[in-house]
Coordinates of C-alpha atoms in Angstrom, one line a residue:
M1 CA -1.8 44.0 80.3
M2 CA -4.8 43.6 78.0
N3 CA -4.1 44.2 74.3
T4 CA -5.5 47.4 72.7
A5 CA -7.8 45.6 70.3
T6 CA -9.5 43.7 73.1
R7 CA -9.9 46.9 75.2
D8 CA -11.3 48.8 72.3
L9 CA -13.8 45.9 71.6
Y10 CA -15.1 46.0 75.2
R11 CA -15.2 49.8 75.1
E12 CA -17.3 49.7 72.0
Q13 CA -19.7 47.1 73.5
F14 CA -20.0 49.3 76.7
A15 CA -21.0 52.3 74.6
Q16 CA -23.5 50.2 72.5
L17 CA -25.3 49.0 75.6
E18 CA -25.7 52.5 77.1
S19 CA -29.4 52.7 76.3
R20 CA -30.1 49.1 77.3
R21 CA -28.5 48.7 80.7
A22 CA -30.5 47.8 83.8
G23 CA -31.0 50.8 86.0
L24 CA -30.8 53.2 83.1
G25 CA -32.7 56.0 85.0
L26 CA -30.4 55.9 88.0
P27 CA -27.5 58.3 87.6
W28 CA -25.6 56.8 90.5
L29 CA -25.7 53.3 89.0
Q30 CA -24.5 54.5 85.6
R31 CA -21.6 56.3 87.3
M32 CA -20.7 53.1 89.1
R33 CA -20.8 51.2 85.8
A34 CA -18.5 53.7 84.2
V35 CA -16.1 53.5 87.2
A36 CA -16.1 49.7 87.0
F37 CA -15.5 49.7 83.2
E38 CA -12.5 52.0 83.6
R39 CA -11.2 49.7 86.3
F40 CA -11.5 46.8 83.9
A41 CA -9.7 48.7 81.2
E42 CA -6.9 49.4 83.7
L43 CA -6.6 45.8 85.1
G44 CA -7.5 43.7 82.0
F45 CA -7.8 40.0 82.5
P46 CA -5.5 38.2 85.0
T47 CA -2.3 36.7 83.5
L48 CA 0.0 33.9 84.7
R49 CA 2.2 36.6 86.2
D50 CA -0.6 37.3 88.8
E51 CA 0.1 35.1 91.9
D52 CA -3.5 34.0 92.3
W53 CA -3.7 33.0 88.6
K54 CA -0.3 31.5 87.9
Y55 CA -1.8 28.0 87.3
T56 CA -4.8 29.2 85.3
S57 CA -4.5 30.9 81.9
V58 CA -7.5 32.9 80.7
A59 CA -5.8 33.9 77.4
A60 CA -8.5 32.1 75.4
L61 CA -11.1 34.4 76.8
E62 CA -9.1 37.5 75.7
K63 CA -8.8 36.1 72.2
R64 CA -12.6 35.5 71.7
A65 CA -15.2 38.2 70.9
F66 CA -18.3 37.3 72.9
R67 CA -21.6 39.0 72.3
L68 CA -23.5 40.7 75.1
M69 CA -27.0 40.6 73.7
P70 CA -28.5 37.1 73.3
E71 CA -30.2 36.1 70.1
S72 CA -33.1 34.7 72.2
L73 CA -34.4 35.0 75.7
N74 CA -36.2 31.7 75.4
G75 CA -34.1 29.1 73.6
V76 CA -35.1 26.4 76.1
R77 CA -38.2 24.2 76.4
A78 CA -40.4 23.8 79.4
D79 CA -39.6 20.1 79.7
E80 CA -35.9 20.9 79.8
V81 CA -36.4 23.4 82.6
A82 CA -38.6 20.8 84.4
S83 CA -35.8 18.2 84.1
L84 CA -33.3 20.6 85.7
A85 CA -35.5 21.9 88.5
L86 CA -35.2 20.4 91.9
G87 CA -38.4 18.9 93.3
D88 CA -40.2 20.8 96.1
S89 CA -38.3 24.0 95.8
H90 CA -38.8 27.7 95.0
L91 CA -37.5 28.2 91.4
L92 CA -36.1 31.4 89.8
V93 CA -35.0 30.9 86.2
F94 CA -32.7 33.0 84.0
V95 CA -32.2 32.2 80.3
N96 CA -29.2 33.7 78.5
G97 CA -28.6 36.1 81.3
H98 CA -32.2 37.4 81.7
H99 CA -35.1 36.5 84.1
A100 CA -37.6 34.1 82.6
P101 CA -40.8 34.5 84.8
G102 CA -42.7 32.0 82.7
F103 CA -40.4 29.2 83.9
S104 CA -40.1 30.5 87.5
R105 CA -42.0 29.1 90.4
L106 CA -42.0 31.1 93.6
G107 CA -45.4 30.4 95.2
G108 CA -45.6 29.8 98.9
L109 CA -42.7 32.0 100.1
P110 CA -43.1 33.2 103.6
S111 CA -44.2 36.9 104.0
G112 CA -40.7 38.0 105.1
A113 CA -38.9 36.6 102.0
S114 CA -38.4 38.7 98.9
V115 CA -37.0 36.7 95.9
G116 CA -36.8 38.0 92.4
S117 CA -35.0 39.6 89.5
L118 CA -32.2 42.1 90.4
E119 CA -33.0 44.2 87.3
H120 CA -36.6 44.6 88.5
E121 CA -35.8 45.2 92.1
V122 CA -33.2 47.8 91.4
A123 CA -35.7 49.7 89.3
Q124 CA -38.4 49.4 92.0
R125 CA -36.3 50.0 95.1
P126 CA -33.0 51.6 94.1
D127 CA -32.2 53.0 97.6
R128 CA -31.8 49.4 98.9
F129 CA -28.9 48.8 96.6
E130 CA -27.0 52.0 96.2
A131 CA -24.6 51.7 99.2
L132 CA -23.7 48.1 98.2
F133 CA -23.0 49.0 94.6
V134 CA -20.9 52.0 95.6
R135 CA -18.9 49.9 98.1
D136 CA -18.3 47.2 95.5
A137 CA -17.1 49.6 92.9
E138 CA -14.5 50.9 95.3
A139 CA -13.1 47.3 95.9
L140 CA -13.1 45.5 92.6
A141 CA -10.6 42.7 93.0
N142 CA -9.7 41.8 89.4
G143 CA -10.7 42.3 85.8
F144 CA -13.5 39.8 86.0
T145 CA -15.4 41.4 88.9
A146 CA -14.9 44.8 87.3
L147 CA -16.3 43.5 84.0
N148 CA -19.3 42.1 85.9
A149 CA -20.0 45.4 87.6
A150 CA -19.9 47.2 84.3
F151 CA -21.9 44.8 82.2
W152 CA -24.4 42.9 84.5
A153 CA -27.9 42.8 83.0
D154 CA -29.7 40.7 85.6
G155 CA -29.4 38.2 88.4
A156 CA -31.2 37.1 91.6
T157 CA -31.9 39.1 94.7
I158 CA -33.0 37.4 97.9
D159 CA -33.9 39.5 101.0
L160 CA -34.9 37.7 104.2
A161 CA -36.5 39.8 107.0
V162 CA -35.6 39.3 110.6
G163 CA -36.5 35.9 111.8
C164 CA -37.8 34.7 108.4
V165 CA -37.4 31.0 107.8
V166 CA -37.7 29.6 104.3
E167 CA -38.4 25.9 104.6
K168 CA -37.9 24.9 101.0
P169 CA -34.6 25.5 99.1
I170 CA -34.5 28.5 96.7
H171 CA -33.2 27.2 93.3
L172 CA -31.6 29.9 91.1
L173 CA -31.3 28.2 87.7
F174 CA -29.1 30.0 85.0
I175 CA -29.4 28.4 81.6
T176 CA -27.3 29.4 78.6
T177 CA -28.3 28.3 75.1
D178 CA -26.5 30.8 72.7
G179 CA -23.0 30.2 71.5
D180 CA -20.4 33.1 71.6
L181 CA -22.5 34.8 74.3
A182 CA -21.2 36.5 77.4
V183 CA -23.5 36.6 80.5
H184 CA -22.6 38.5 83.7
P185 CA -25.1 37.4 86.4
R186 CA -25.0 39.4 89.6
N187 CA -26.7 38.0 92.7
I188 CA -27.3 39.8 96.0
I189 CA -28.4 37.8 99.1
R190 CA -29.2 39.3 102.5
A191 CA -30.2 37.1 105.4
G192 CA -31.7 39.2 108.2
A193 CA -31.0 38.5 111.9
G194 CA -32.1 35.0 112.9
S195 CA -33.3 34.1 109.4
Q196 CA -32.6 30.8 107.6
A197 CA -32.5 29.7 104.0
E198 CA -30.9 27.3 101.6
I199 CA -29.9 28.7 98.2
I200 CA -28.8 26.7 95.2
E201 CA -27.0 28.6 92.4
H202 CA -27.1 26.3 89.4
Y203 CA -25.5 26.9 86.0
V204 CA -26.3 24.8 82.9
G205 CA -25.5 24.9 79.2
V206 CA -28.0 23.0 77.1
N207 CA -26.8 23.2 73.5
D208 CA -23.1 22.3 73.8
A209 CA -22.4 26.0 73.0
A210 CA -19.2 27.8 73.6
Y211 CA -20.0 30.8 75.8
F212 CA -18.7 32.8 78.8
T213 CA -20.4 33.1 82.2
N214 CA -18.9 35.6 84.6
A215 CA -20.9 35.6 87.8
V216 CA -20.7 37.6 91.1
T217 CA -22.6 36.7 94.2
H218 CA -22.7 38.8 97.4
I219 CA -24.0 37.3 100.6
E220 CA -24.7 39.1 103.9
V221 CA -25.4 36.9 106.9
D222 CA -26.7 39.0 109.8
P223 CA -26.5 38.0 113.5
S224 CA -27.7 34.5 114.3
A225 CA -28.8 33.9 110.7
S226 CA -28.0 30.7 108.8
V227 CA -27.4 30.5 105.1
I228 CA -26.5 27.3 103.1
H229 CA -25.3 28.3 99.7
T230 CA -24.6 25.6 97.0
K231 CA -22.9 26.2 93.7
L232 CA -23.7 23.5 91.1
Q233 CA -21.7 24.1 87.9
Q234 CA -22.8 22.0 84.9
E235 CA -21.8 24.3 82.1
S236 CA -21.3 23.1 78.5
L237 CA -18.0 21.3 78.0
R238 CA -17.1 24.1 75.6
G239 CA -18.1 26.8 78.0
Y240 CA -16.1 29.2 80.2
H241 CA -17.2 29.9 83.8
I242 CA -15.7 32.4 86.1
A243 CA -17.3 33.1 89.5
D244 CA -16.8 35.2 92.6
I245 CA -18.7 34.4 95.8
R246 CA -18.3 36.7 98.8
S247 CA -19.9 36.2 102.2
E248 CA -19.8 38.6 105.2
Q249 CA -20.8 37.1 108.6
E250 CA -22.0 38.8 111.7
R251 CA -22.2 37.6 115.3
D252 CA -23.2 33.9 115.9
S253 CA -24.1 33.5 112.2
R254 CA -23.8 30.2 110.3
F255 CA -22.6 30.1 106.6
T256 CA -22.2 26.9 104.6
S257 CA -20.7 26.9 101.1
Q258 CA -21.0 23.8 99.0
S259 CA -19.4 23.8 95.5
F260 CA -19.8 21.1 92.9
A261 CA -18.0 21.6 89.6
L262 CA -18.7 19.1 86.9
G263 CA -18.8 21.0 83.6
G264 CA -17.1 23.7 81.6
L265 CA -13.9 23.7 79.5
L266 CA -12.4 26.2 81.9
S267 CA -13.9 27.1 85.3
R268 CA -12.7 29.2 88.2
N269 CA -14.5 29.7 91.6
D270 CA -13.3 32.2 94.1
I271 CA -15.2 31.6 97.4
A272 CA -14.5 33.8 100.4
T273 CA -16.2 34.4 103.8
R274 CA -15.2 36.9 106.5
L275 CA -16.1 36.0 110.0
D276 CA -16.5 39.6 111.1
A277 CA -17.9 39.1 114.6
E278 CA -17.6 36.7 117.5
G279 CA -19.1 33.2 117.5
C280 CA -19.3 32.8 113.7
Q281 CA -19.2 29.4 112.1
A282 CA -18.3 28.6 108.4
T283 CA -18.3 25.3 106.6
L284 CA -16.9 25.0 103.1
I285 CA -17.2 21.7 101.2
G286 CA -16.5 21.0 97.5
L287 CA -16.1 18.4 94.8
Y288 CA -14.6 19.0 91.4
M289 CA -14.6 16.3 88.7
A290 CA -12.7 16.9 85.4
N291 CA -11.9 14.8 82.4
G292 CA -10.5 15.3 78.9
R293 CA -8.9 18.7 78.8
Q294 CA -11.1 20.4 81.4
H295 CA -9.4 22.9 83.7
M296 CA -11.0 23.6 87.1
D297 CA -9.7 26.1 89.6
H298 CA -11.0 26.7 93.2
H299 CA -9.6 29.5 95.4
T300 CA -11.1 29.8 98.8
L301 CA -10.6 32.2 101.7
I302 CA -11.8 31.9 105.2
D303 CA -11.0 35.1 107.1
H304 CA -11.2 34.9 110.9
A305 CA -11.4 38.5 111.9
R306 CA -12.9 38.1 115.3
P307 CA -12.6 35.7 118.3
R308 CA -14.2 32.4 118.8
G309 CA -14.8 31.6 115.2
V310 CA -15.1 28.0 113.9
S311 CA -14.4 26.9 110.3
R312 CA -14.3 23.6 108.6
E313 CA -13.2 23.0 105.0
F314 CA -13.3 19.8 103.0
Y315 CA -12.6 19.6 99.3
K316 CA -12.1 16.6 97.0
G317 CA -11.1 16.4 93.3
V318 CA -11.3 13.6 90.8
L319 CA -9.3 14.1 87.5
G320 CA -9.0 11.8 84.5
G321 CA -7.7 12.2 80.9
A322 CA -5.5 15.2 80.5
A323 CA -7.5 17.3 82.9
R324 CA -6.0 19.8 85.3
A325 CA -7.2 21.2 88.6
V326 CA -6.1 23.9 91.0
F327 CA -7.0 24.2 94.7
N328 CA -5.8 27.1 96.8
G329 CA -7.4 27.2 100.2
K330 CA -6.3 30.1 102.5
V331 CA -7.3 30.5 106.2
I332 CA -6.3 33.8 107.9
V333 CA -6.5 34.3 111.6
R334 CA -6.3 38.0 112.3
P335 CA -4.6 39.6 115.4
G336 CA -7.0 39.4 118.3
A337 CA -9.1 36.5 116.8
Q338 CA -8.3 34.3 119.8
Q339 CA -9.8 30.9 120.3
T340 CA -10.2 30.3 116.6
D341 CA -10.8 26.7 115.6
A342 CA -10.0 26.1 111.9
H343 CA -9.4 22.8 110.0
Q344 CA -8.9 22.4 106.3
S345 CA -8.5 19.3 104.1
N346 CA -8.0 18.8 100.3
R347 CA -7.8 15.3 98.8
N348 CA -7.3 14.5 95.1
L349 CA -7.6 11.4 93.1
L350 CA -5.8 11.1 89.7
L351 CA -7.2 8.5 87.3
S352 CA -4.5 8.9 84.6
D353 CA -0.9 9.7 84.1
Q354 CA -1.8 12.9 82.2
A355 CA -4.1 14.3 84.9
E356 CA -2.5 17.0 87.1
V357 CA -3.5 19.0 90.2
D358 CA -1.8 21.9 92.0
T359 CA -3.0 22.0 95.6
K360 CA -1.9 24.7 98.1
P361 CA -3.6 24.8 101.5
Q362 CA -2.5 27.9 103.4
L363 CA -2.7 29.0 107.1
E364 CA -1.8 32.6 108.1
I365 CA -2.0 32.9 111.9
Y366 CA -1.5 36.1 113.8
A367 CA -3.0 35.1 117.1
D368 CA -1.6 32.7 119.7
D369 CA -4.7 31.0 121.3
V370 CA -5.9 29.0 118.3
K371 CA -6.5 25.5 117.1
C372 CA -5.7 25.2 113.4
S373 CA -4.7 22.5 111.0
H374 CA -4.5 21.8 107.2
G375 CA -3.5 19.1 104.9
A376 CA -3.6 17.9 101.2
T377 CA -3.2 14.6 99.4
V378 CA -2.8 13.6 95.8
G379 CA -2.9 10.0 94.9
Q380 CA -4.3 7.1 92.8
L381 CA -6.7 4.4 93.5
D382 CA -5.6 1.8 96.1
A383 CA -4.2 -1.3 94.3
E384 CA -5.3 -3.5 97.2
Q385 CA -8.9 -2.3 97.1
I386 CA -8.9 -2.9 93.3
Y387 CA -7.5 -6.4 93.9
Y388 CA -10.2 -7.1 96.5
L389 CA -13.1 -6.2 94.2
R390 CA -11.6 -8.1 91.3
S391 CA -11.2 -11.2 93.6
R392 CA -15.0 -10.9 94.1
G393 CA -15.6 -11.2 90.3
M394 CA -15.6 -7.6 89.2
D395 CA -13.6 -6.6 86.1
D396 CA -10.8 -4.0 86.4
A397 CA -12.8 -1.1 84.9
S398 CA -15.8 -1.7 87.1
A399 CA -13.7 -1.9 90.2
R400 CA -12.0 1.4 89.4
A401 CA -15.4 3.1 88.6
L402 CA -16.9 1.9 91.9
L403 CA -14.0 3.1 94.0
T404 CA -14.0 6.5 92.2
F405 CA -17.8 6.8 92.8
A406 CA -17.3 6.0 96.6
F407 CA -14.5 8.7 96.8
A408 CA -16.7 11.4 95.2
E409 CA -20.0 10.4 96.9
D410 CA -18.4 11.0 100.3
V411 CA -18.8 14.8 99.5
A412 CA -22.3 14.5 98.1
T413 CA -23.6 12.7 101.2
R414 CA -22.6 15.7 103.4
V415 CA -25.4 17.7 101.7
S416 CA -28.4 18.1 104.0
C417 CA -31.0 19.1 101.3
A418 CA -32.6 15.8 100.2
P419 CA -33.6 16.9 96.6
L420 CA -30.1 18.3 96.0
R421 CA -28.4 15.3 97.5
A422 CA -30.5 13.0 95.2
R423 CA -29.6 15.1 92.2
L424 CA -25.9 15.0 93.0
E425 CA -26.0 11.2 93.4
Q426 CA -27.9 10.9 90.2
L427 CA -25.2 12.9 88.4
L428 CA -22.4 10.8 89.9
R429 CA -24.1 7.6 89.1
G430 CA -24.5 8.8 85.5
R431 CA -20.8 8.6 85.1
L432 CA -20.7 4.9 86.0
P433 CA -20.7 1.9 83.7
A434 CA -24.1 0.1 83.5
Q435 CA -22.7 -3.0 85.3
V436 CA -21.6 -0.9 88.2
K437 CA -25.0 0.9 88.5
E438 CA -26.7 -2.5 88.9
L439 CA -24.6 -3.1 92.0
L440 CA -25.7 0.1 93.8

């Protein structure tokens, strides 16, 4: 139960923003925001008594008073944006929760692709979003998704026409520079029948600020469409990051989710896809790397609702210092979802005695003609491998660093997008001692 002071603070902020909200001239949207806020006031933030949150305390978020209006919409230099952008990609930039067109680069999109600011698109084409917002307001899962629905100011919208193929990746770059700021990005992606796109949702903090990101991404994958969605989380090591990613798949669609969590003091990713027609395929891969007192939580759900669905899930974690991670991966096979083929794996590497991981792969099967498996491991570096490298002249620290790099790189090499794969390998190499980098 949220305390009265916190509820009153958020209610006051909600009233103060009444004249500044996106979609101000749309009565239906303002009603949806009000419904969402009352739902947030009812639910509050999750607590350790909630089963899905019993290993992740968000009490620190309830105790802090975050601002909703940034001090600046710029706060970042062009060269900083350039260093974060992926080469040869379409770039849509948001700074402190608002679209930054001066930094964005969207030239060369095919005629069937619409990519832009959600705030702008809702104002221009409200009828396109009304049914989705109404449906979401009726199914708010927890206090965070309700808070996002009430307070979102902007985000990305991607709409692909039937058969549209976007050759270059679409890079959604969210940069936060202000301390004590709360941003609530809302992203809506629809891939029309037979369309294809790769989308990279990238969060970065540039000033070591303490802030709160609360993001919601909704993805619709129509029949025979293919969407590759990557989440790259590089928040400030003092930042808080909560995210909810939901995908709905139609017949013969392909959805790939790739999650890489490297930053943040506290981060939580809820990633779910529903295989809602026959012949769907879903692939979920992820890597979380935490050190110091970082806390990283991944909850995934693959919902096989129809026959002949195929899913593969592969997550790895690397934890050092006094870091803690949570992985909960659930696969549901609904009644009638015959000939489902689902496999899940979670492997974790602990680099210190203080590091800890809670892993819980789950299978719920309500059909009899299926092929399903799951497994999880938690361990330390192999002593024999360390001995082998040391016998070849490598010191102990370098041997451990090289083996850790190889463990993590196994996930990065599964990424098909060359610019993204190169960036991930660069980030992983950046954690290595200089003498190990020379060997690679």
